[in-house]
Amino acid sequence: MRKSIFVRVALSMVLGVLIAGVISEASFLLQDNVSRPPQEVVLVIPNGAAAQTALGQSVLAQELVLVAGDTLVVRNEDVTAHTLGPLYIPPGASASLALDQPENVMVTCSFQPQQTFGLDVRESLTLDTRIQGILLAGVPMGVLLALYSVVIWPLKKAQPA
Amino acid sequence: MERRFLWVAMGLAVVVVIAVAAAALLRGGTTVPYNGSIIDPPSPAADFGLTGPGGRTARLSDYRGKVVLLYFGYTNCPDFCPNTMGVLRKVRADLGAQADQVQVLLVTTDPARDTPERLANYLAAFDSTFIGLTGAEADLQAVYAGYGVTVMDEGTTHSTRVYVVDAGGNLRLTLPYGLTAAQVTADLRRILQGD
């Protein structure tokens, strides 16, 4: 009796985690997420950026994709100071910006002809997070499956010898 | 038998909880970053001279030996400027005895309306030690350029960061708009301690 309960619960748990895993990973693949842990991302403003910007030429990409928790370090290798959103970066120095929240914003900057730069901060979905999500969904689903199985296939009482 | 199993399960659960807590503590045990944006390496702050209280010329270098909080704004500002001045007032109050080592300077972005007297009256409402600076348009434009300050729409649109200049005259930190007084105070304490 005890063994059959254990087998039924174990099978239900495995099934629950499998179903949650398939649904979770499918939705992860369908969404445009970035799968890496937060890290330090360095943006280098090259020498001559101000001069080229004044000529209407773009020296850097117009947008950067980051994940929540990243620290954006902007290193200014130009001969003049530059700004990016709240950052002021003197020549030869670097300044950093902590990006805690997912958001897609345009900030003012001095190194683009349009004077704007896009910061696309996305949710950080690491393998750890995905596994946690699968377990959080899969274990309760397994419990429900186990209970449901009792309704569909009631446990048989052991016959006295 | 069942009771023994329960005790073993509870023991395992406690071990798991302790392991998770220890891992979280170890992961978070790194150096606490500044709340503002640190400038690395510190860069000499561009010196300037503008008209201060009583029409006297005040230079940034006059405040060498103190940590200067430099802000660009105007007295008719409905939001960013009074909010920032309010935060800086609280910061000075929270710094206690160390407040004497901190000087707040507001450079106007609206020189047409912000006379030295008007700036003085406006800032006195926040803290009597705050100093307002104005000047000729050309002089102000040079100061804005030296700090990468954007000023548009006759001064009513402007950058909102606070520049932190250390006692040696070096630009150490910029504080984005929106930091709390506690966050700014924590950063300033570190700079005042020579961190």
Tab-separated table of C-alpha atoms in Angstrom:
chain	number	residue	atom	x	y	z
A	1	MET	CA	0.000	0.000	0.000
A	2	ARG	CA	2.704	2.437	1.064
A	3	LYS	CA	4.831	1.489	-1.916
A	4	SER	CA	1.995	2.061	-4.363
A	5	ILE	CA	1.333	5.532	-2.872
A	6	PHE	CA	5.017	6.385	-3.165
A	7	VAL	CA	5.180	5.199	-6.799
A	8	ARG	CA	2.030	7.099	-7.708
A	9	VAL	CA	3.242	10.357	-6.079
A	10	ALA	CA	6.702	10.009	-7.636
A	11	LEU	CA	5.289	9.412	-11.113
A	12	SER	CA	2.893	12.335	-10.725
A	13	MET	CA	5.749	14.620	-9.649
A	14	VAL	CA	7.887	13.599	-12.619
A	15	LEU	CA	4.945	14.119	-14.960
A	16	GLY	CA	4.137	17.503	-13.394
A	17	VAL	CA	7.722	18.731	-13.699
A	18	LEU	CA	7.899	17.470	-17.299
A	19	ILE	CA	4.705	19.275	-18.308
A	20	ALA	CA	5.816	22.488	-16.531
A	21	GLY	CA	9.227	22.192	-18.168
A	22	VAL	CA	7.800	21.872	-21.672
A	23	ILE	CA	5.428	24.824	-21.197
A	24	SER	CA	8.056	27.004	-19.504
A	25	GLU	CA	10.821	26.351	-22.035
A	26	ALA	CA	8.451	26.793	-24.971
A	27	SER	CA	7.374	30.204	-23.678
A	28	PHE	CA	11.033	31.093	-23.016
A	29	LEU	CA	11.951	30.254	-26.621
A	30	LEU	CA	8.997	32.205	-27.974
A	31	GLN	CA	9.860	35.339	-25.990
A	32	ASP	CA	12.806	37.549	-26.864
A	33	ASN	CA	14.676	37.145	-23.581
A	34	VAL	CA	18.365	37.303	-22.765
A	35	SER	CA	19.646	34.203	-21.026
A	36	ARG	CA	22.657	35.271	-19.016
A	37	PRO	CA	23.285	36.439	-15.461
A	38	PRO	CA	23.764	40.166	-14.751
A	39	GLN	CA	27.280	41.390	-15.457
A	40	GLU	CA	29.381	44.465	-16.104
A	41	VAL	CA	28.913	45.702	-19.670
A	42	VAL	CA	31.487	48.141	-20.999
A	43	LEU	CA	30.582	50.765	-23.617
A	44	VAL	CA	33.626	52.497	-25.071
A	45	ILE	CA	33.273	55.964	-26.569
A	46	PRO	CA	36.156	56.056	-29.057
A	47	ASN	CA	38.562	58.878	-29.619
A	48	GLY	CA	37.139	61.331	-32.145
A	49	ALA	CA	33.519	60.521	-31.297
A	50	ALA	CA	32.604	64.164	-30.661
A	51	ALA	CA	34.145	65.285	-33.943
A	52	GLN	CA	32.350	62.606	-35.918
A	53	THR	CA	29.070	63.272	-34.125
A	54	ALA	CA	29.358	66.939	-35.101
A	55	LEU	CA	29.591	65.775	-38.720
A	56	GLY	CA	26.393	63.792	-38.293
A	57	GLN	CA	28.115	60.418	-38.224
A	58	SER	CA	27.262	57.731	-35.728
A	59	VAL	CA	30.243	56.019	-34.118
A	60	LEU	CA	28.340	53.585	-31.923
A	61	ALA	CA	25.236	51.461	-32.146
A	62	GLN	CA	22.074	53.360	-31.352
A	63	GLU	CA	20.874	50.889	-28.751
A	64	LEU	CA	22.261	48.468	-26.208
A	65	VAL	CA	20.465	45.354	-24.979
A	66	LEU	CA	21.153	44.574	-21.339
A	67	VAL	CA	19.630	42.530	-18.557
A	68	ALA	CA	18.268	43.764	-15.260
A	69	GLY	CA	21.080	43.795	-12.720
A	70	ASP	CA	23.743	44.747	-15.264
A	71	THR	CA	26.128	47.587	-14.566
A	72	LEU	CA	26.827	49.679	-17.631
A	73	VAL	CA	30.341	51.090	-17.526
A	74	VAL	CA	30.898	53.870	-20.053
A	75	ARG	CA	34.558	54.470	-20.820
A	76	ASN	CA	35.356	57.731	-22.555
A	77	GLU	CA	38.426	57.511	-24.766
A	78	ASP	CA	37.570	60.758	-26.541
A	79	VAL	CA	39.312	64.070	-25.891
A	80	THR	CA	36.112	65.783	-24.749
A	81	ALA	CA	33.651	64.958	-22.008
A	82	HIS	CA	30.517	62.991	-22.878
A	83	THR	CA	27.150	62.417	-21.271
A	84	LEU	CA	24.772	59.492	-21.287
A	85	GLY	CA	21.535	59.989	-19.396
A	86	PRO	CA	22.500	60.762	-15.808
A	87	LEU	CA	26.173	60.028	-16.487
A	88	TYR	CA	28.862	62.622	-17.055
A	89	ILE	CA	32.097	61.065	-18.290
A	90	PRO	CA	35.192	63.257	-18.429
A	91	PRO	CA	37.796	62.424	-21.081
A	92	GLY	CA	39.920	59.440	-20.104
A	93	ALA	CA	37.537	58.420	-17.334
A	94	SER	CA	34.682	56.006	-16.939
A	95	ALA	CA	31.334	56.223	-15.187
A	96	SER	CA	28.881	53.502	-14.353
A	97	LEU	CA	25.152	53.107	-14.290
A	98	ALA	CA	23.366	50.348	-12.371
A	99	LEU	CA	20.366	49.009	-14.282
A	100	ASP	CA	18.111	47.340	-11.745
A	101	GLN	CA	14.751	47.283	-13.489
A	102	PRO	CA	13.652	45.935	-16.878
A	103	GLU	CA	12.767	48.921	-19.065
A	104	ASN	CA	13.200	50.133	-22.601
A	105	VAL	CA	14.179	53.783	-22.512
A	106	MET	CA	15.776	56.411	-24.701
A	107	VAL	CA	18.225	58.609	-22.834
A	108	THR	CA	20.014	61.724	-23.986
A	109	CYS	CA	23.631	61.363	-24.974
A	110	SER	CA	26.384	63.433	-26.525
A	111	PHE	CA	27.871	60.804	-28.845
A	112	GLN	CA	25.032	60.289	-31.293
A	113	PRO	CA	23.944	62.757	-33.969
A	114	GLN	CA	20.339	62.376	-32.738
A	115	GLN	CA	21.519	62.989	-29.145
A	116	THR	CA	19.639	59.897	-27.964
A	117	PHE	CA	20.679	56.368	-27.042
A	118	GLY	CA	18.447	53.373	-26.396
A	119	LEU	CA	18.836	51.228	-23.301
A	120	ASP	CA	16.806	48.043	-23.648
A	121	VAL	CA	16.990	46.394	-20.234
A	122	ARG	CA	15.376	42.967	-20.268
A	123	GLU	CA	14.572	40.414	-17.626
A	124	SER	CA	17.544	38.217	-16.810
A	125	LEU	CA	16.462	34.625	-17.289
A	126	THR	CA	19.350	32.442	-16.200
A	127	LEU	CA	19.257	28.655	-16.172
A	128	ASP	CA	18.810	28.836	-12.373
A	129	THR	CA	15.747	31.039	-12.751
A	130	ARG	CA	14.258	28.778	-15.378
A	131	ILE	CA	14.784	25.655	-13.271
A	132	GLN	CA	13.263	27.419	-10.259
A	133	GLY	CA	10.248	28.356	-12.363
A	134	ILE	CA	9.827	24.816	-13.627
A	135	LEU	CA	9.988	23.390	-10.100
A	136	LEU	CA	7.649	26.034	-8.688
A	137	ALA	CA	5.076	25.162	-11.327
A	138	GLY	CA	5.875	21.453	-11.652
A	139	VAL	CA	5.738	20.344	-7.997
A	140	PRO	CA	2.236	21.721	-7.278
A	141	MET	CA	1.110	20.293	-10.623
A	142	GLY	CA	2.517	16.918	-9.571
A	143	VAL	CA	0.588	17.066	-6.271
A	144	LEU	CA	-2.604	17.870	-8.139
A	145	LEU	CA	-1.968	15.037	-10.610
A	146	ALA	CA	-1.404	12.636	-7.698
A	147	LEU	CA	-4.676	13.692	-6.081
A	148	TYR	CA	-6.468	13.495	-9.417
A	149	SER	CA	-5.109	10.008	-10.008
A	150	VAL	CA	-6.628	8.900	-6.671
A	151	VAL	CA	-10.007	10.077	-7.940
A	152	ILE	CA	-9.601	8.333	-11.292
A	153	TRP	CA	-7.919	5.158	-10.041
A	154	PRO	CA	-8.777	4.738	-6.306
A	155	LEU	CA	-6.196	2.960	-4.160
A	156	LYS	CA	-6.923	-0.668	-3.471
A	157	LYS	CA	-6.853	-1.782	0.142
A	158	ALA	CA	-4.489	-4.652	0.866
A	159	GLN	CA	-6.365	-7.916	1.183
A	160	PRO	CA	-5.943	-9.695	4.530
A	161	ALA	CA	-3.962	-12.872	4.162
B	1	MET	CA	9.199	4.448	12.346
B	2	GLU	CA	7.039	7.202	10.832
B	3	ARG	CA	8.078	9.634	13.558
B	4	ARG	CA	11.746	8.912	12.869
B	5	PHE	CA	11.183	9.595	9.178
B	6	LEU	CA	9.541	12.914	10.078
B	7	TRP	CA	12.521	13.984	12.201
B	8	VAL	CA	14.946	13.080	9.396
B	9	ALA	CA	12.879	15.043	6.857
B	10	MET	CA	12.720	18.087	9.142
B	11	GLY	CA	16.459	17.902	9.744
B	12	LEU	CA	17.128	17.807	6.003
B	13	ALA	CA	14.810	20.783	5.472
B	14	VAL	CA	16.707	22.815	8.101
B	15	VAL	CA	20.035	21.924	6.453
B	16	VAL	CA	18.696	23.038	3.044
B	17	VAL	CA	17.425	26.361	4.460
B	18	ILE	CA	20.765	27.057	6.178
B	19	ALA	CA	22.685	26.196	2.977
B	20	VAL	CA	20.503	28.529	0.872
B	21	ALA	CA	20.889	31.377	3.401
B	22	ALA	CA	24.675	30.900	3.537
B	23	ALA	CA	24.912	30.926	-0.263
B	24	ALA	CA	22.865	34.137	-0.435
B	25	LEU	CA	25.081	35.791	2.185
B	26	LEU	CA	28.284	34.770	0.413
B	27	ARG	CA	26.964	35.958	-2.923
B	28	GLY	CA	26.053	39.373	-1.482
B	29	GLY	CA	29.243	39.810	0.505
B	30	THR	CA	31.027	41.985	-2.057
B	31	THR	CA	31.896	45.679	-1.846
B	32	VAL	CA	28.825	47.879	-1.601
B	33	PRO	CA	28.679	50.071	-4.722
B	34	TYR	CA	28.005	53.794	-4.599
B	35	ASN	CA	24.425	54.887	-5.183
B	36	GLY	CA	25.625	57.593	-7.535
B	37	SER	CA	27.813	57.110	-10.569
B	38	ILE	CA	31.480	57.004	-9.635
B	39	ILE	CA	33.912	58.724	-12.004
B	40	ASP	CA	37.015	56.603	-12.351
B	41	PRO	CA	39.646	57.950	-12.173
B	42	PRO	CA	38.527	61.187	-10.486
B	43	SER	CA	38.822	64.048	-12.927
B	44	PRO	CA	39.724	67.692	-12.122
B	45	ALA	CA	36.493	69.694	-11.985
B	46	ALA	CA	36.508	72.629	-14.378
B	47	ASP	CA	36.983	75.805	-12.354
B	48	PHE	CA	34.767	78.808	-13.033
B	49	GLY	CA	33.888	82.192	-11.594
B	50	LEU	CA	30.297	83.464	-11.440
B	51	THR	CA	28.315	86.067	-9.553
B	52	GLY	CA	27.341	84.916	-6.094
B	53	PRO	CA	25.467	86.437	-3.122
B	54	GLY	CA	25.776	90.191	-2.831
B	55	GLY	CA	27.092	90.426	-6.374
B	56	ARG	CA	30.494	89.073	-5.340
B	57	THR	CA	32.410	86.779	-7.669
B	58	ALA	CA	32.558	83.218	-6.394
B	59	ARG	CA	34.839	80.595	-7.872
B	60	LEU	CA	34.455	76.851	-7.555
B	61	SER	CA	38.039	76.724	-6.290
B	62	ASP	CA	37.040	79.006	-3.381
B	63	TYR	CA	35.437	75.927	-1.840
B	64	ARG	CA	38.526	73.727	-2.048
B	65	GLY	CA	38.673	71.785	1.194
B	66	LYS	CA	34.948	71.087	1.139
B	67	VAL	CA	32.914	68.578	-0.825
B	68	VAL	CA	30.900	70.622	-3.316
B	69	LEU	CA	27.492	69.486	-4.577
B	70	LEU	CA	27.059	71.335	-7.860
B	71	TYR	CA	23.609	71.555	-9.425
B	72	PHE	CA	22.244	73.380	-12.445
B	73	GLY	CA	18.668	74.666	-12.259
B	74	TYR	CA	16.449	77.702	-11.817
B	75	THR	CA	14.223	79.215	-9.165
B	76	ASN	CA	10.953	78.991	-11.112
B	77	CYS	CA	11.402	75.263	-11.647
B	78	PRO	CA	8.251	73.442	-10.554
B	79	ASP	CA	9.684	69.964	-9.938
B	80	PHE	CA	13.282	68.786	-10.350
B	81	CYS	CA	15.027	71.757	-8.731
B	82	PRO	CA	12.917	72.080	-5.561
B	83	ASN	CA	12.920	68.303	-5.164
B	84	THR	CA	16.698	68.154	-5.502
B	85	MET	CA	17.211	71.081	-3.127
B	86	GLY	CA	14.860	69.393	-0.660
B	87	VAL	CA	16.903	66.195	-0.809
B	88	LEU	CA	20.160	68.117	-0.350
B	89	ARG	CA	18.713	69.967	2.642
B	90	LYS	CA	17.879	66.614	4.234
B	91	VAL	CA	21.346	65.310	3.368
B	92	ARG	CA	23.005	68.182	5.187
B	93	ALA	CA	20.755	67.648	8.190
B	94	ASP	CA	21.566	63.919	8.225
B	95	LEU	CA	25.294	64.530	7.957
B	96	GLY	CA	25.261	66.247	11.354
B	97	ALA	CA	28.678	67.599	12.283
B	98	GLN	CA	30.044	66.647	8.851
B	99	ALA	CA	27.594	69.050	7.146
B	100	ASP	CA	30.126	71.856	7.525
B	101	GLN	CA	32.374	69.993	5.113
B	102	VAL	CA	29.729	70.082	2.372
B	103	GLN	CA	28.798	73.070	0.200
B	104	VAL	CA	25.809	73.170	-2.151
B	105	LEU	CA	26.125	75.422	-5.215
B	106	LEU	CA	23.265	76.053	-7.629
B	107	VAL	CA	24.208	77.522	-11.008
B	108	THR	CA	21.199	79.065	-12.687
B	109	THR	CA	19.994	77.968	-16.084
B	110	ASP	CA	17.684	80.976	-16.256
B	111	PRO	CA	19.903	84.055	-15.841
B	112	ALA	CA	17.238	86.362	-17.259
B	113	ARG	CA	15.114	85.916	-14.160
B	114	ASP	CA	17.504	84.565	-11.533
B	115	THR	CA	19.278	87.557	-10.019
B	116	PRO	CA	21.706	86.980	-7.119
B	117	GLU	CA	19.046	88.226	-4.703
B	118	ARG	CA	16.348	85.995	-6.101
B	119	LEU	CA	18.653	82.970	-5.954
B	120	ALA	CA	19.625	83.813	-2.376
B	121	ASN	CA	16.005	84.131	-1.250
B	122	TYR	CA	15.011	80.927	-3.000
B	123	LEU	CA	17.858	78.883	-1.547
B	124	ALA	CA	17.457	80.320	1.946
B	125	ALA	CA	14.080	78.617	2.051
B	126	PHE	CA	15.940	75.298	1.887
B	127	ASP	CA	19.194	75.927	3.730
B	128	SER	CA	20.888	79.193	4.559
B	129	THR	CA	24.285	77.789	3.533
B	130	PHE	CA	23.248	76.996	-0.061
B	131	ILE	CA	24.765	79.396	-2.572
B	132	GLY	CA	23.245	80.471	-5.899
B	133	LEU	CA	25.397	81.570	-8.806
B	134	THR	CA	24.545	83.461	-11.954
B	135	GLY	CA	26.396	85.458	-14.565
B	136	ALA	CA	26.531	86.665	-18.117
B	137	GLU	CA	25.061	84.325	-20.716
B	138	ALA	CA	28.466	83.659	-22.283
B	139	ASP	CA	30.050	82.841	-18.929
B	140	LEU	CA	27.236	80.492	-18.039
B	141	GLN	CA	27.399	78.766	-21.408
B	142	ALA	CA	31.097	78.085	-20.809
B	143	VAL	CA	30.290	76.539	-17.432
B	144	TYR	CA	27.500	74.412	-18.918
B	145	ALA	CA	29.881	73.185	-21.619
B	146	GLY	CA	32.535	72.351	-19.032
B	147	TYR	CA	30.120	70.047	-17.240
B	148	GLY	CA	28.201	68.668	-20.194
B	149	VAL	CA	25.015	70.319	-19.009
B	150	THR	CA	22.143	70.497	-21.467
B	151	VAL	CA	20.159	73.736	-21.202
B	152	MET	CA	17.235	74.368	-23.541
B	153	ASP	CA	13.960	76.275	-23.725
B	154	GLU	CA	15.372	79.414	-22.078
B	155	GLY	CA	16.742	77.390	-19.207
B	156	THR	CA	13.560	75.606	-18.265
B	157	THR	CA	14.813	72.289	-19.652
B	158	HIS	CA	18.100	71.234	-18.138
B	159	SER	CA	20.176	68.306	-16.939
B	160	THR	CA	19.239	67.135	-13.472
B	161	ARG	CA	22.342	65.381	-12.191
B	162	VAL	CA	24.259	66.655	-9.155
B	163	TYR	CA	28.044	66.780	-9.516
B	164	VAL	CA	30.077	65.835	-6.455
B	165	VAL	CA	33.455	67.565	-6.323
B	166	ASP	CA	35.733	66.345	-3.560
B	167	ALA	CA	37.828	68.496	-1.216
B	168	GLY	CA	40.746	68.295	-3.634
B	169	GLY	CA	38.724	69.774	-6.497
B	170	ASN	CA	38.213	66.494	-8.327
B	171	LEU	CA	34.974	65.341	-9.825
B	172	ARG	CA	34.219	62.106	-7.991
B	173	LEU	CA	30.593	61.259	-8.511
B	174	THR	CA	27.411	62.281	-10.263
B	175	LEU	CA	24.097	61.742	-8.525
B	176	PRO	CA	21.151	60.972	-10.810
B	177	TYR	CA	17.825	62.585	-10.036
B	178	GLY	CA	15.666	60.389	-7.856
B	179	LEU	CA	18.168	59.213	-5.255
B	180	THR	CA	16.924	59.447	-1.693
B	181	ALA	CA	18.584	61.611	0.926
B	182	ALA	CA	19.776	58.450	2.690
B	183	GLN	CA	21.472	57.198	-0.487
B	184	VAL	CA	23.184	60.532	-1.109
B	185	THR	CA	24.229	60.793	2.540
B	186	ALA	CA	25.754	57.312	2.420
B	187	ASP	CA	27.814	58.224	-0.661
B	188	LEU	CA	28.956	61.535	0.832
B	189	ARG	CA	30.029	59.895	4.077
B	190	ARG	CA	32.282	57.590	2.085
B	191	ILE	CA	33.813	60.497	0.173
B	192	LEU	CA	34.250	62.528	3.366
B	193	GLN	CA	36.041	59.551	4.909
B	194	GLY	CA	38.416	59.503	1.958
B	195	ASP	CA	37.025	56.314	0.420
